[in-house]
PDB file of C-alpha atoms in Angstrom:
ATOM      1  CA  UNK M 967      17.988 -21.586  30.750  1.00 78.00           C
ATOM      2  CA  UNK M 968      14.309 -19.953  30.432  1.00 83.00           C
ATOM      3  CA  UNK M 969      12.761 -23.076  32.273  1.00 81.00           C
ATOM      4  CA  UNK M 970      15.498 -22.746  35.045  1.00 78.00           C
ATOM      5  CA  UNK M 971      14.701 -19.122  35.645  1.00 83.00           C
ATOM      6  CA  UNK M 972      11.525 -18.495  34.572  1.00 84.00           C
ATOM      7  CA  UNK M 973      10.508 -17.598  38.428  1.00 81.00           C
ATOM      8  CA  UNK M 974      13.318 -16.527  39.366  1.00 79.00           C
ATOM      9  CA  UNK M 975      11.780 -13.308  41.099  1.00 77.00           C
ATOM     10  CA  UNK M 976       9.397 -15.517  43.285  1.00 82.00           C
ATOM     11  CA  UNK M 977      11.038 -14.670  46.588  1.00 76.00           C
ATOM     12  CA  UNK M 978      11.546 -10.825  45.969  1.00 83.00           C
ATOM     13  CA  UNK M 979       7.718 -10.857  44.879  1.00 81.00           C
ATOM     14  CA  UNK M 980       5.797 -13.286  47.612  1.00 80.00           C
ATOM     15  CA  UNK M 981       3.625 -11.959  49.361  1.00 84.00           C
ATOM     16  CA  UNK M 982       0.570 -13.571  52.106  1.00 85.00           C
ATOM     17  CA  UNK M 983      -2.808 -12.429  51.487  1.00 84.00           C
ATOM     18  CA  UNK M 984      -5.808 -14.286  52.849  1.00 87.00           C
ATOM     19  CA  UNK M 985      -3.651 -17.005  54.185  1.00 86.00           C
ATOM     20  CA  UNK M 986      -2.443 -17.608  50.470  1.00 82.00           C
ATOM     21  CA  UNK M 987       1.282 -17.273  49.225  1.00 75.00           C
ATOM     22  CA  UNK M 988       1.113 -15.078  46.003  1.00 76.00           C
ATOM     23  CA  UNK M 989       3.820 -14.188  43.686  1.00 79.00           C
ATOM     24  CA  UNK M 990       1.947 -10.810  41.960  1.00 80.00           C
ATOM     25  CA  UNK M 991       4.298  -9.567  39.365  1.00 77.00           C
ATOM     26  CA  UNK M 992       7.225 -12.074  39.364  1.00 84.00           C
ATOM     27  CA  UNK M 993       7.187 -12.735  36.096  1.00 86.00           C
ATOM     28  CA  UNK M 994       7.668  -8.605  35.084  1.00 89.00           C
ATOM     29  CA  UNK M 995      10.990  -8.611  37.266  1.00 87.00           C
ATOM     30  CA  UNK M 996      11.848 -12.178  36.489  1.00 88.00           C
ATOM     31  CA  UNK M 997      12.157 -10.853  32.484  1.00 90.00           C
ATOM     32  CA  UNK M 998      14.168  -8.187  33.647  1.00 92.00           C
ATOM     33  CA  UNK M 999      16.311 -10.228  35.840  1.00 92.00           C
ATOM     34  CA  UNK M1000      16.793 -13.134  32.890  1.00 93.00           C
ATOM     35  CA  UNK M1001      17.931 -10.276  30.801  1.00 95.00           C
ATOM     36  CA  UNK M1002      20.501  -8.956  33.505  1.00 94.00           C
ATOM     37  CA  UNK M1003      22.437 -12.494  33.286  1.00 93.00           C
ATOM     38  CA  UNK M1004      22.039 -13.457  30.029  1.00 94.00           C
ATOM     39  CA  UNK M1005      23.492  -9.909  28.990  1.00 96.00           C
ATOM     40  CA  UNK M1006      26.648 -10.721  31.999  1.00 96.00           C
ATOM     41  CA  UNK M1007      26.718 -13.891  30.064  1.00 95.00           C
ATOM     42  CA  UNK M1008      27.116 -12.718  26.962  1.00 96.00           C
ATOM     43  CA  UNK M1009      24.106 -13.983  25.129  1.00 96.00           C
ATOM     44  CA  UNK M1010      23.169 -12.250  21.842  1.00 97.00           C
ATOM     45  CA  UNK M1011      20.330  -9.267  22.111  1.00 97.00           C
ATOM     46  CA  UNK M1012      17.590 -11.502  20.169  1.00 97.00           C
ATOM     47  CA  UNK M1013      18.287 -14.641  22.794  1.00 96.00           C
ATOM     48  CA  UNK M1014      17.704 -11.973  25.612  1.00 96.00           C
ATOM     49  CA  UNK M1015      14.309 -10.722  23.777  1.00 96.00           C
ATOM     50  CA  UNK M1016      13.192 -13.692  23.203  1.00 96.00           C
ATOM     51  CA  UNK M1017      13.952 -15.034  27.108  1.00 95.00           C
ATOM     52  CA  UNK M1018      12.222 -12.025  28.440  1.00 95.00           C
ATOM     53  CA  UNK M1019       9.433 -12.490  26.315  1.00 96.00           C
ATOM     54  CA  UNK M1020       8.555 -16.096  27.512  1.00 95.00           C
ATOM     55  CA  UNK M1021       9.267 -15.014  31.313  1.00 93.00           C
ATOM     56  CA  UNK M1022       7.064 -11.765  30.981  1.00 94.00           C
ATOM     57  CA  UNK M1023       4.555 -13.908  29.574  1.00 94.00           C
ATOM     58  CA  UNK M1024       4.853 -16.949  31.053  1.00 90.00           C
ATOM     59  CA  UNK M1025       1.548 -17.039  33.273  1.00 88.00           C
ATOM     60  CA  UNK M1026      -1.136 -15.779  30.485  1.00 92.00           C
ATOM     61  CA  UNK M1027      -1.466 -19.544  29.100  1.00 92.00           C
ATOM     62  CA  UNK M1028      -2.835 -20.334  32.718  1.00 86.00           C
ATOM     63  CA  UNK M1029      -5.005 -17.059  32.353  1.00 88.00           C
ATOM     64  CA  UNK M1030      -6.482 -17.185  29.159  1.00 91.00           C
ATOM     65  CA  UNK M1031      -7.612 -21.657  30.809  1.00 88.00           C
ATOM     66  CA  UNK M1032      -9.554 -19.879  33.604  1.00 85.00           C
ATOM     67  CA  UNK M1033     -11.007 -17.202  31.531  1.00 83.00           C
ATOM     68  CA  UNK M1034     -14.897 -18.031  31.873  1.00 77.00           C
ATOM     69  CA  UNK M1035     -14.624 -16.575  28.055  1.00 84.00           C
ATOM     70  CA  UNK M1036     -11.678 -17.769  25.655  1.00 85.00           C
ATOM     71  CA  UNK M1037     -12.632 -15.575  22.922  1.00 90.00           C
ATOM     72  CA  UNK M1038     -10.802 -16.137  19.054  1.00 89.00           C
ATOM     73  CA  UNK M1039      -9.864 -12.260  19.975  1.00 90.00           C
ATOM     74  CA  UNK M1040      -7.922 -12.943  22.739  1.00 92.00           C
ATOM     75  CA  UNK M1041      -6.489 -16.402  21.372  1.00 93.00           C
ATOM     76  CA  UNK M1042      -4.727 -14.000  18.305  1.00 91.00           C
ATOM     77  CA  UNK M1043      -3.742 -11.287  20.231  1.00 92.00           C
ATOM     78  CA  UNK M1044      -1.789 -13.925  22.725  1.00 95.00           C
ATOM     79  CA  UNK M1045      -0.358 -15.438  19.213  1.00 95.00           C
ATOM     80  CA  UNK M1046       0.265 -12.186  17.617  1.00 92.00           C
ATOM     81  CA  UNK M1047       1.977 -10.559  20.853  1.00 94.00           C
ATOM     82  CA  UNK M1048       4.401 -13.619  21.293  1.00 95.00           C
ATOM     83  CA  UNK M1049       5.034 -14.431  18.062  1.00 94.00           C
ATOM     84  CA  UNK M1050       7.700 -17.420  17.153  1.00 94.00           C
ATOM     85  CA  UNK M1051       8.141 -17.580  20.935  1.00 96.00           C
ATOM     86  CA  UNK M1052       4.096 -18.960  21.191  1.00 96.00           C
ATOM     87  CA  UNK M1053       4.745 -22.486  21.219  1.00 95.00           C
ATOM     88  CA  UNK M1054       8.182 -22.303  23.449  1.00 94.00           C
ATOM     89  CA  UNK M1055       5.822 -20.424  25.996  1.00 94.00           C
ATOM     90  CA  UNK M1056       2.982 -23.400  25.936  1.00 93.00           C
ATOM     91  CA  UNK M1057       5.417 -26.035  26.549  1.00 91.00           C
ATOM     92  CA  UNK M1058       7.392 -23.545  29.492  1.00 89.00           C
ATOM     93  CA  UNK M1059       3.874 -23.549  31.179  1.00 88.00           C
ATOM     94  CA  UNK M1060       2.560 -26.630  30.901  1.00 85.00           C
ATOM     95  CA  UNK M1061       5.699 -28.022  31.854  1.00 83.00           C
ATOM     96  CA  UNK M1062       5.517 -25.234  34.922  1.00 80.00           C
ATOM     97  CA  UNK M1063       1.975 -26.212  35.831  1.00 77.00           C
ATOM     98  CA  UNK M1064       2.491 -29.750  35.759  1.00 72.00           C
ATOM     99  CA  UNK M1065       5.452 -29.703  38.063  1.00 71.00           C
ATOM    100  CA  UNK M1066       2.675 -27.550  40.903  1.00 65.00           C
ATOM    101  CA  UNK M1067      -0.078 -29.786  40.045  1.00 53.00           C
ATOM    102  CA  UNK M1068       1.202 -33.086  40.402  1.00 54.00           C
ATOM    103  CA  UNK M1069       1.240 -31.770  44.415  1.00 58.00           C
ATOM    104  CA  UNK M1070      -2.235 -30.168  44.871  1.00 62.00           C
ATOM    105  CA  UNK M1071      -4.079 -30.775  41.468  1.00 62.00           C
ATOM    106  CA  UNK M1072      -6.782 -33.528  40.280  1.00 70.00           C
ATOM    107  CA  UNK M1073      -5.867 -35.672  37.326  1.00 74.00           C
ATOM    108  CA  UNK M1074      -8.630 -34.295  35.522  1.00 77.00           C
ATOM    109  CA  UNK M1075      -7.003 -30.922  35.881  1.00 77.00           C
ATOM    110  CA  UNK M1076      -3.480 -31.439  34.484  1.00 76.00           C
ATOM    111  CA  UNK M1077      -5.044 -33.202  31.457  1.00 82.00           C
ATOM    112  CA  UNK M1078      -7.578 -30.073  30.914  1.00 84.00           C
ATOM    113  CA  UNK M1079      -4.603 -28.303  31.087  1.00 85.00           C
ATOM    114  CA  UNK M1080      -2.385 -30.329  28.306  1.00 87.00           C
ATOM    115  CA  UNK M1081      -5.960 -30.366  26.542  1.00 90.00           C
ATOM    116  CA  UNK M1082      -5.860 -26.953  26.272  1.00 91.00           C
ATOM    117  CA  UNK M1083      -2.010 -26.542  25.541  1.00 91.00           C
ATOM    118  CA  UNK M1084      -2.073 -28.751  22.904  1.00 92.00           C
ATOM    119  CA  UNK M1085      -5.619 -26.756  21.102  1.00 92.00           C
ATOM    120  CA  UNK M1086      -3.379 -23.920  21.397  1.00 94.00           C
ATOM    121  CA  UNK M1087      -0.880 -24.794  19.463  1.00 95.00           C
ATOM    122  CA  UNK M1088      -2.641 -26.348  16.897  1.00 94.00           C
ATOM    123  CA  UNK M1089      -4.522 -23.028  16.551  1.00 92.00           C
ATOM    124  CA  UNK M1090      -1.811 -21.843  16.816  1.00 95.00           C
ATOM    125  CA  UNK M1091      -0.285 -23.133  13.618  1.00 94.00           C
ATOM    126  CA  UNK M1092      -4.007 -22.427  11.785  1.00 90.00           C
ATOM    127  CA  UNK M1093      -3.525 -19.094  12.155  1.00 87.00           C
ATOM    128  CA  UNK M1094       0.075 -18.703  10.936  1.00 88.00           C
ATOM    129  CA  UNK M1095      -1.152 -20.212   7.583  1.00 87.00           C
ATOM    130  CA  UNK M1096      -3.977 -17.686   7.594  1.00 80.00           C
ATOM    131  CA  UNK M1097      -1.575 -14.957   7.876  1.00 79.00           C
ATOM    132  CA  UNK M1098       0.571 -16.026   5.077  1.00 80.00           C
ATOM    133  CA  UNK M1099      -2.396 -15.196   2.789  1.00 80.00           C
ATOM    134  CA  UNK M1100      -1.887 -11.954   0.636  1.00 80.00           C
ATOM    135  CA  UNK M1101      -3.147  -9.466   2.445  1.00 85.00           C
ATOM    136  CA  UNK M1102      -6.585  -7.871   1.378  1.00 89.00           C
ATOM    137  CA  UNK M1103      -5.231  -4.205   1.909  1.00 93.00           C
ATOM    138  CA  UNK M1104      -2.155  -2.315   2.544  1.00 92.00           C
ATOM    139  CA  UNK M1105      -1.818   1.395   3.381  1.00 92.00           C
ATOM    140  CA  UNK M1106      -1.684   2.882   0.291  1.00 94.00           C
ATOM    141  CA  UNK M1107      -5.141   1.662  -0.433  1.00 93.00           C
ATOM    142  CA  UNK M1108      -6.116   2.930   2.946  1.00 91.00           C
ATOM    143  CA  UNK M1109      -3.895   6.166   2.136  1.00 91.00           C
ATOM    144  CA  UNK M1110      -5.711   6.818  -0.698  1.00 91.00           C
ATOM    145  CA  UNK M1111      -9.480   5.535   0.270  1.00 90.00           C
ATOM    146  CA  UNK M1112      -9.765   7.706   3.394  1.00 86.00           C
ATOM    147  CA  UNK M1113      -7.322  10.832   1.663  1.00 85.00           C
ATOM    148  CA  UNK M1114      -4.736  10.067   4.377  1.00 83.00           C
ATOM    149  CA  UNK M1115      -1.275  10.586   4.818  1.00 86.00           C
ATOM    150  CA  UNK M1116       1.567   7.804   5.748  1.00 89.00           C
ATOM    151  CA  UNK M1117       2.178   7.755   9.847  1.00 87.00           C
ATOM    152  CA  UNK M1118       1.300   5.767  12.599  1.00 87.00           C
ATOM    153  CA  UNK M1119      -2.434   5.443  12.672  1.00 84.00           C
ATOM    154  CA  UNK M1120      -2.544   3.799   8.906  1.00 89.00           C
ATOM    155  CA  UNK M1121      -0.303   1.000  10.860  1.00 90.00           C
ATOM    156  CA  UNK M1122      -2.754   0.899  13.319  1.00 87.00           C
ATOM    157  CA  UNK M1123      -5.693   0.480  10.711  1.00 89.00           C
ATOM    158  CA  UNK M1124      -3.673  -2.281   8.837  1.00 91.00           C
ATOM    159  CA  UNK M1125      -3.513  -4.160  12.546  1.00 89.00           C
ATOM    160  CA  UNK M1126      -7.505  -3.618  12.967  1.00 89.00           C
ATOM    161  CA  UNK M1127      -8.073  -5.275   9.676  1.00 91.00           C
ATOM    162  CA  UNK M1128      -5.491  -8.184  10.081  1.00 89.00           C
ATOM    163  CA  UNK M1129      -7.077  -9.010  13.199  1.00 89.00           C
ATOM    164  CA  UNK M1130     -10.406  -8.956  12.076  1.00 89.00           C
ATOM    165  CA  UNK M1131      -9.285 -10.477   8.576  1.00 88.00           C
ATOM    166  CA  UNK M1132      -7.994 -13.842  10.655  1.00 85.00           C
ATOM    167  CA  UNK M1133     -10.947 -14.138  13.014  1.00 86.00           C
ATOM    168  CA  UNK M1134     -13.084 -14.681   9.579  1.00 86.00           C
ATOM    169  CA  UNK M1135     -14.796 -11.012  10.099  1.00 89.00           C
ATOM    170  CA  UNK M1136     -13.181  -9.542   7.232  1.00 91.00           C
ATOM    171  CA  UNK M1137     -13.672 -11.230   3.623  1.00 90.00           C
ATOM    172  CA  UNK M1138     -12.565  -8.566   1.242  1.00 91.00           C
ATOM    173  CA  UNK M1139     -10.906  -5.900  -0.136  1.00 92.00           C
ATOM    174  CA  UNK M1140     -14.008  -3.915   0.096  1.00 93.00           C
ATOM    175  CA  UNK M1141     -15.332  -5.044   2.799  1.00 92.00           C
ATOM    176  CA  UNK M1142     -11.727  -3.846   4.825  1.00 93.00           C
ATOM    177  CA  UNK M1143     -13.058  -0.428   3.854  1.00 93.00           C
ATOM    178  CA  UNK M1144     -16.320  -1.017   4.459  1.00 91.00           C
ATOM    179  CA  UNK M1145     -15.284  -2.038   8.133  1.00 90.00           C
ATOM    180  CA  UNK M1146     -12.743   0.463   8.836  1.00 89.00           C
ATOM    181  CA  UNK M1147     -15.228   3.130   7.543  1.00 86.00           C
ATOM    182  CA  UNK M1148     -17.613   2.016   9.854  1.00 84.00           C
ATOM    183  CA  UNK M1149     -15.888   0.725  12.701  1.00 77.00           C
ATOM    184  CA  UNK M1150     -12.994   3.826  12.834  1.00 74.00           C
ATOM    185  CA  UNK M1151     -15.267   6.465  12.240  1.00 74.00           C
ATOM    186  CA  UNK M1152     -14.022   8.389  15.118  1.00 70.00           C
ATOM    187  CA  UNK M1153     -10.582   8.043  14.449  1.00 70.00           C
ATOM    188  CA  UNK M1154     -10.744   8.766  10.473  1.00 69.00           C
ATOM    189  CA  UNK M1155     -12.552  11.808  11.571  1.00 70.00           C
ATOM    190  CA  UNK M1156      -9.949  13.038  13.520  1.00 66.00           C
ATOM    191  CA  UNK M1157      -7.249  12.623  11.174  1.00 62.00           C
ATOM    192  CA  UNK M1158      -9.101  14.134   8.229  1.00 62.00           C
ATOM    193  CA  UNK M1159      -9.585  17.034  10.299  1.00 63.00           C
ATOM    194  CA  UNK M1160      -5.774  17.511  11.379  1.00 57.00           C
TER     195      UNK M1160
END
């Protein structure tokens, strides 16, 4: 159902700029759309999430190919915002870019772009058994290093060091509170003082 109507708000979005046809923010409506009819349909509410996740996001595995940088930041945050959904969203667009480029696109191009597909879901799967390590800190230790109290910004810190923790900056226990000393200065010193 997702790969049927993945674009389905092409023709409300297209627009003609510089002699191109452009489709700026189809897939935002599309995910709302997909969502509309599955609800009519009477899908369940995680089968809707998870189709509106894969529409909203189905154009940021093209994105993050023609980055001039792929950084390891942006490769987790694309894996940690989509989740289970990560590998059902590389297949959606290479299968979606391979239908286009078979018309306009070099051979050379639609293998770069199963290349890359295919390195993304192997790192894909790297970094799902990195995250199934204990964790090095939780936020009672941060609670009680930094003489906080439990709310928001302690989740916040925990998502700092998990990020950094997977890229390989982050090696320890102490070296979490090293970094978030250091790195969160700003922030610690505005919730000490409130």
């Amino acid at each position: 159902l997702i790969t049927l109507f993945h674009d389905l708000a092409k023709p409300k979005s297209i627009k003609r700029i510089n002699n191109r046809i452009r489709f700026f923010g189809h897939e935002r409506e599309g995910a709302k759309k997909i969502a509309r009819i599955m609800g009519r349909l009477k899908f369940s509410n995680k089968e809707i999430s998870i189709a509106e996740k894969i529409v909203k996001n189905h154009m940021r595995p093209g994105n993050l190919l023609q980055a001039k940088i792929l950084t390891e930041r942006a490769i987790y945050r694309f894996f940690r915002d989509l989740g289970d959904e990560t590998v059902d969203l590389l297949l959606l667009s290479f299968a979606d870019r391979h239908s286009y480029l078979k018309i306009r696109a070099t051979k050379k191009e639609v293998s770069d772009y199963k290349k890359f597909a295919g390195l993304m879901i192997e790192k894909f799967f790297k970094q799902k058994e990195l995250e199934k390590r204990e964790k090095i800190v939780n936020g009672h230790i941060i609670m009680k290093k930094f003489g906080l109290k439990p709310g928001p910004i302690i989740g916040k810190l925990l998502k700092i060091v998990e990020e950094n923790y997977v890229l390989g900056k982050i090696k320890t226990t102490e070296h979490a509170l090293e970094f978030i000393k250091t790195k969160c200065k700003r922030l610690l010193r505005n919730l000490q003082n409130s």
